[in-house]
Amino acid sequence: QVHVVESGGGLVQPGGSLTLSCTGSGFTFSNYAMSWHRQAPGKERELVARIVSSGGSTNYADSVKGRFTISRDNAKNTGYLQMTSLKPEDTAVYYCRLTWKYAYWGQGTQVTVSS
């Protein structure tokens, strides 16, 4: 049975940091590219960052370049999104997606940036 679980969200002040985790089970995690997406209230879901299955290549949305870092540890079946210099406009539900032969989504984790 496939499971994709995000964790690490929460409330943080502007300028603060959070690290999100995405753990997969029930499939071969290391075969799948991983991406993080976010959806703010009233807005469409958008791609934030993506990393290939080996971890050797990454790309980012312009809005988060230089502030967010995507990474993965295939031995732990876990991926990460390290977020720094957070802004109120980063407030959203963050979702992890694993893609290869199939696409799997997690349930999302809320990130709120507010003073």
N, CA and C of each residue as an Amber inpcrd file, in Angstrom:
protein
   345
   0.8450000  -1.1870000   0.0000000   0.0000000   0.0000000   0.0000000
   0.8860000   1.2430000   0.0000000   0.5870000   2.1580000  -0.9010000
   1.3900000   3.3660000  -1.0480000   0.9950000   4.4150000  -0.0180000
   2.0140000   4.9930000   0.5990000   1.8060000   6.1110000   1.5150000
   2.8500000   7.1770000   1.2250000   2.3850000   8.4180000   1.1900000
   3.2690000   9.5850000   1.0970000   2.8290000  10.5440000   2.1920000
   3.7340000  10.8500000   3.0980000   3.3720000  11.6360000   4.2780000
   4.3220000  12.8220000   4.4210000   3.7550000  14.0160000   4.4500000
   4.5230000  15.2280000   4.7100000   4.4510000  15.5650000   6.1990000
   5.4880000  16.2160000   6.6830000   5.5020000  16.6920000   8.0640000
   6.4040000  17.9020000   8.1540000   6.3150000  18.5990000   9.2870000
   7.2120000  19.7120000   9.5410000   6.6030000  21.0870000   9.3730000
   5.3630000  21.1550000   8.9500000   4.7330000  22.4570000   8.8120000
   4.4340000  23.0870000  10.1640000   4.0060000  24.3400000  10.1240000
   3.6720000  25.0260000  11.3660000   3.5950000  26.5160000  11.1670000
   3.5650000  27.2170000  12.2950000   3.5160000  28.6750000  12.3100000
   4.9140000  29.2170000  12.5540000   5.3400000  30.1660000  11.7280000
   6.6680000  30.7460000  11.8670000   6.5820000  32.2400000  11.5690000
   7.4220000  33.0130000  12.2040000   7.4470000  34.4520000  11.9600000
   8.1620000  34.7770000  10.6560000   7.8350000  35.9040000  10.0480000
   8.5650000  36.3250000   8.8510000  10.0700000  36.3520000   9.1140000
  10.8280000  35.8590000   8.1390000  12.2690000  35.7580000   8.2960000
  12.7270000  34.4530000   8.9160000  11.8050000  33.6660000   9.3910000
  12.1420000  32.4120000  10.0400000  12.3620000  31.2740000   9.0600000
  12.5860000  30.0810000   9.6210000  12.9010000  28.8990000   8.8130000
  12.0590000  27.7020000   9.2390000  11.8260000  26.8260000   8.2840000
  11.1780000  25.5420000   8.5390000  11.7510000  24.5240000   7.5760000
  11.7680000  23.2740000   7.9920000  12.1430000  22.1940000   7.0910000
  11.0060000  21.1860000   7.0240000  10.5080000  20.9630000   5.8250000
   9.4650000  19.9790000   5.5950000  10.0920000  18.6480000   5.1960000
   9.4300000  17.5640000   5.5870000   9.8670000  16.2210000   5.2120000
   8.7560000  15.5200000   4.4530000   9.1700000  14.6220000   3.5670000
   8.2300000  13.8140000   2.7780000   8.7490000  12.3820000   2.7860000
   7.9930000  11.4880000   3.3940000   8.4160000  10.0920000   3.4960000
   7.4650000   9.2110000   2.6950000   8.0470000   8.3440000   1.8770000
   7.2460000   7.4460000   1.0510000   7.4350000   5.9960000   1.4400000
   6.3800000   5.2170000   1.2580000   6.4580000   3.7800000   1.5050000
   5.5050000   3.0560000   0.5600000   5.7730000   1.7770000   0.3270000
   4.9330000   0.9980000  -0.5630000   5.3430000   1.0780000  -2.0190000
   6.4450000   1.7310000  -2.3000000   6.9840000   1.8410000  -3.6460000
   8.4850000   2.1040000  -3.5390000   9.1900000   2.0040000  -4.6620000
  10.6390000   2.2190000  -4.6430000  10.9300000   3.7060000  -4.7610000
  11.1100000   4.3140000  -3.6140000  11.2580000   5.7790000  -3.5080000
  12.3560000   6.2980000  -4.4410000  13.4520000   5.5750000  -4.5260000
  14.6170000   6.0610000  -5.2730000  14.3930000   6.1050000  -6.7860000
  13.3250000   5.5130000  -7.2810000  13.0150000   5.5730000  -8.7080000
  12.2490000   6.8280000  -9.0980000  11.7490000   7.5250000  -8.1140000
  10.7980000   8.5970000  -8.3520000  11.4240000   9.9750000  -8.2180000
  11.1400000  10.8440000  -9.1840000  11.4320000  12.2570000  -8.9880000
  10.4910000  12.7910000  -7.9080000  10.9550000  13.7780000  -7.1850000
  10.1520000  14.3580000  -6.1160000   9.9940000  15.8510000  -6.3450000
   8.8200000  16.3410000  -6.0720000   8.5920000  17.7760000  -6.1730000
   7.7530000  18.2450000  -4.9920000   7.9070000  19.5050000  -4.6750000
   7.0760000  20.1560000  -3.6720000   6.2160000  21.1890000  -4.4000000
   4.9590000  21.2240000  -3.9980000   3.9970000  22.1540000  -4.5370000
   3.3160000  22.8480000  -3.3690000   2.6990000  23.9730000  -3.6380000
   1.9540000  24.6440000  -2.5860000   0.6910000  25.2620000  -3.1480000
  -0.2770000  25.4010000  -2.2600000  -1.5460000  25.9970000  -2.6400000
  -2.0070000  26.9280000  -1.5420000  -2.0910000  28.1960000  -1.8790000
  -2.5990000  29.2000000  -0.9560000  -4.1120000  29.3330000  -1.1450000
  -4.8160000  29.8290000  -0.1230000  -6.2660000  29.9830000  -0.2440000
  -6.6550000  30.8170000  -1.4590000  -7.5780000  30.2940000  -2.2520000
  -8.0620000  31.0230000  -3.4150000  -7.1370000  31.0260000  -4.6090000
  -6.0260000  30.2770000  -4.5090000  -5.0660000  30.2450000  -5.6110000
  -4.8790000  28.8260000  -6.1160000  -4.3240000  28.7150000  -7.3120000
  -4.0430000  27.4030000  -7.8650000  -2.7880000  26.8090000  -7.2350000
  -2.7130000  25.4920000  -7.2610000  -1.5150000  24.8320000  -6.7690000
  -0.3580000  25.1330000  -7.7160000   0.8120000  25.4270000  -7.1300000
   1.9670000  25.7800000  -7.9450000   3.1780000  24.9380000  -7.5550000
   4.0410000  24.7210000  -8.5500000   5.2880000  24.0000000  -8.3160000
   6.2740000  24.9030000  -7.5970000   6.8770000  24.3920000  -6.5350000
   7.8600000  25.1430000  -5.7620000   9.2760000  24.7030000  -6.1110000
   9.5110000  23.3920000  -6.1020000  10.8560000  22.8610000  -6.3470000
  10.7450000  21.4130000  -6.7840000  11.7720000  20.9630000  -7.5130000
  11.7790000  19.5930000  -8.0150000  13.1860000  19.0370000  -7.9540000
  13.2960000  17.7300000  -7.6890000  14.5970000  17.0690000  -7.6420000
  14.4600000  15.7270000  -8.3540000  15.4640000  15.3840000  -9.1530000
  15.4050000  14.1270000  -9.8830000  15.6190000  12.9530000  -8.9340000
  15.3930000  11.7500000  -9.4280000  15.4120000  10.5770000  -8.5580000
  16.7580000  10.3730000  -7.8600000  17.8470000  10.6750000  -8.5490000
  19.1810000  10.4830000  -7.9640000  19.5840000  11.6180000  -7.0280000
  18.8690000  12.7260000  -7.1170000  19.2430000  13.9020000  -6.3340000
  20.2480000  14.7940000  -7.0360000  20.6210000  14.4450000  -8.2600000
  21.6860000  15.1460000  -8.9350000  21.3070000  16.4410000  -9.6190000
  20.0260000  16.7310000  -9.7040000  19.5870000  17.9480000 -10.3670000
  18.3490000  18.4850000  -9.6710000  18.3080000  19.7960000  -9.5290000
  17.1680000  20.4460000  -8.8770000  16.7460000  21.6710000  -9.6810000
  15.5060000  22.0730000  -9.5080000  15.0970000  23.3730000 -10.0290000
  14.0270000  23.9630000  -9.1200000  13.8790000  25.2920000  -9.2300000
  13.0550000  26.0370000  -8.2850000  12.2010000  27.0780000  -8.9960000
  11.0660000  27.3680000  -8.3960000  10.2860000  28.5110000  -8.8410000
  11.0670000  29.7850000  -8.5450000  10.9080000  30.7840000  -9.3830000
  11.6350000  32.0420000  -9.1840000  11.3410000  32.6440000  -7.8150000
  10.1390000  32.4670000  -7.3300000   9.7290000  33.0940000  -6.0660000
  10.4590000  32.5240000  -4.8560000  11.0870000  31.3610000  -4.9880000
  11.7560000  30.7570000  -3.8300000  13.2530000  30.5450000  -4.0510000
  13.7590000  30.8650000  -5.2160000  15.1940000  30.6720000  -5.4970000
  16.0340000  31.4300000  -4.4930000  17.0490000  30.7540000  -3.9840000
  17.9390000  31.3710000  -3.0110000  17.4440000  31.3000000  -1.5840000
  16.1850000  30.9060000  -1.4030000  15.6290000  30.8110000  -0.0410000
  15.2840000  29.3640000   0.3330000  14.8530000  28.5840000  -0.6360000
  14.4380000  27.1940000  -0.3890000  15.4670000  26.2420000  -0.9960000
  15.6400000  25.0890000  -0.3400000  16.5230000  24.0470000  -0.8420000
  15.8070000  22.7040000  -0.7730000  15.7380000  22.0210000  -1.9070000
  15.1480000  20.6880000  -1.9470000  16.2680000  19.6530000  -1.9270000
  16.0420000  18.5730000  -1.1950000  17.0330000  17.5110000  -1.1110000
  16.3160000  16.1930000  -0.8310000  17.0900000  15.1110000  -0.8590000
  16.4970000  13.8010000  -0.5850000  17.5560000  12.8560000  -0.0450000
  17.0900000  11.8740000   0.7210000  17.9330000  10.8000000   1.2320000
  17.2350000   9.5050000   0.8480000  17.6600000   8.9120000  -0.2470000
  16.9680000   7.7170000  -0.7420000  17.1080000   6.5290000   0.2110000
  18.1660000   6.5150000   0.9850000  18.3280000   5.4250000   1.9550000
  17.2550000   5.4860000   3.0400000  16.7180000   6.6830000   3.2610000
  15.6800000   6.8620000   4.2820000  14.2930000   7.0140000   3.6660000
  14.2140000   6.9100000   2.3270000  12.9230000   7.1050000   1.6290000
  12.2910000   8.4450000   1.9950000  13.1020000   9.4400000   2.1170000
  12.6330000  10.7430000   2.5980000  13.2240000  11.8790000   1.7750000
  12.3890000  12.8600000   1.5000000  12.8240000  14.0860000   0.8670000
  12.5440000  15.2620000   1.7710000  13.1870000  16.3820000   1.4560000
  13.1030000  17.5450000   2.3380000  12.9150000  18.8210000   1.5230000
  12.3460000  19.8060000   2.1770000  12.3170000  21.1580000   1.6450000
  12.7180000  22.0790000   2.7880000  13.9260000  22.5920000   2.6880000
  14.4210000  23.5290000   3.6900000  14.0380000  24.9290000   3.2500000
  13.3210000  25.6240000   4.1000000  12.8010000  26.9480000   3.7690000
  13.3840000  27.9710000   4.7290000  14.0090000  28.9970000   4.1950000
  14.5850000  30.0710000   5.0050000  14.0370000  31.4090000   4.5330000
  14.2780000  32.4380000   5.3250000  13.8190000  33.7950000   4.9980000
  12.3530000  33.7870000   4.5740000  11.5500000  33.1260000   5.3500000
  10.1420000  32.9530000   4.9890000   9.3990000  34.2820000   4.9960000
   8.4520000  34.3890000   4.0660000   7.6510000  35.5860000   3.8890000
   6.1690000  35.2370000   4.0790000   5.3500000  36.2090000   4.4150000
   3.9150000  35.9170000   4.5440000   3.3200000  35.2920000   3.2890000
   3.8320000  35.6740000   2.1370000   3.3020000  35.1110000   0.8840000
   3.6930000  33.6490000   0.6650000   4.5390000  33.1020000   1.5290000
   4.8480000  31.6650000   1.4770000   3.7810000  30.8330000   2.1930000
   2.8560000  31.4910000   2.8540000   1.7880000  30.7890000   3.5540000
   0.9440000  29.9730000   2.5770000   0.8330000  28.6760000   2.8520000
   0.1140000  27.7720000   1.9530000   0.1210000  26.3700000   2.5580000
  -0.6490000  25.4900000   1.9470000  -0.5050000  24.0660000   2.2160000
   0.5370000  23.5360000   1.2390000   1.5290000  22.8600000   1.7720000
   2.6250000  22.3320000   0.9620000   2.4230000  20.8250000   0.7510000
   2.5500000  20.4180000  -0.4980000   2.3440000  19.0320000  -0.8810000
   3.6060000  18.4450000  -1.5140000   3.8310000  17.1970000  -1.2220000
   4.9120000  16.4380000  -1.8400000   4.3300000  15.5680000  -2.9370000
   5.0400000  15.4540000  -4.0480000   4.6010000  14.6110000  -5.1650000
   5.7710000  13.7640000  -5.6280000   5.5050000  12.4810000  -5.8120000
   6.5040000  11.5530000  -6.3340000   6.0380000  11.0850000  -7.7130000
   6.8990000  11.1720000  -8.7100000   6.4840000  10.8070000 -10.0600000
   7.4990000   9.8910000 -10.7290000   6.9600000   8.8920000 -11.3960000
   7.7670000   8.0100000 -12.2580000   6.7680000   7.3140000 -13.1680000
   6.5170000   6.0470000 -12.9520000   5.4600000   5.3830000 -13.7170000
   4.0870000   5.8660000 -13.2420000   4.0170000   6.2200000 -11.9960000
   2.7820000   6.7330000 -11.4040000   3.1000000   8.0490000 -10.7100000
   2.0460000   8.7440000 -10.3250000   2.2010000   9.9770000  -9.5450000
   1.4880000   9.8020000  -8.2200000   2.2180000  10.0700000  -7.1460000
   1.6610000   9.9500000  -5.8070000   1.7540000  11.3060000  -5.1120000
   0.6720000  11.6870000  -4.4410000   0.6230000  12.9230000  -3.6670000
   0.4830000  12.6090000  -2.1910000   1.0660000  13.4670000  -1.3660000
   0.8030000  13.4180000   0.0520000  -0.4410000  14.2250000   0.3860000
  -0.7620000  14.2520000   1.6720000  -1.9830000  14.9150000   2.1170000
  -1.7830000  16.4040000   2.3720000  -0.5390000  16.8350000   2.4180000
  -0.2330000  18.2440000   2.6120000   0.0650000  18.5950000   4.0620000
   0.8380000  19.6520000   4.2300000   1.1430000  20.1840000   5.5600000
   1.0520000  21.7040000   5.4940000   0.4290000  22.2880000   6.5020000
   0.1800000  23.7360000   6.4970000   1.4130000  24.4940000   6.9610000
   1.7750000  25.4990000   6.1980000   2.8260000  26.4400000   6.5910000
   2.1900000  27.8260000   6.6690000   2.3110000  28.4500000   7.8310000
   1.7730000  29.7900000   8.0310000   2.8940000  30.7070000   8.4760000
   3.0950000  31.7760000   7.7250000   4.1340000  32.7580000   8.0430000
   3.4370000  34.0430000   8.4760000   3.5520000  34.3400000   9.7520000
   2.8190000  35.4740000  10.3000000   3.4610000  35.9260000  11.5980000
   3.3840000  37.2350000  11.8410000   3.8810000  37.7600000  13.1140000
   2.7500000  37.8430000  14.1320000
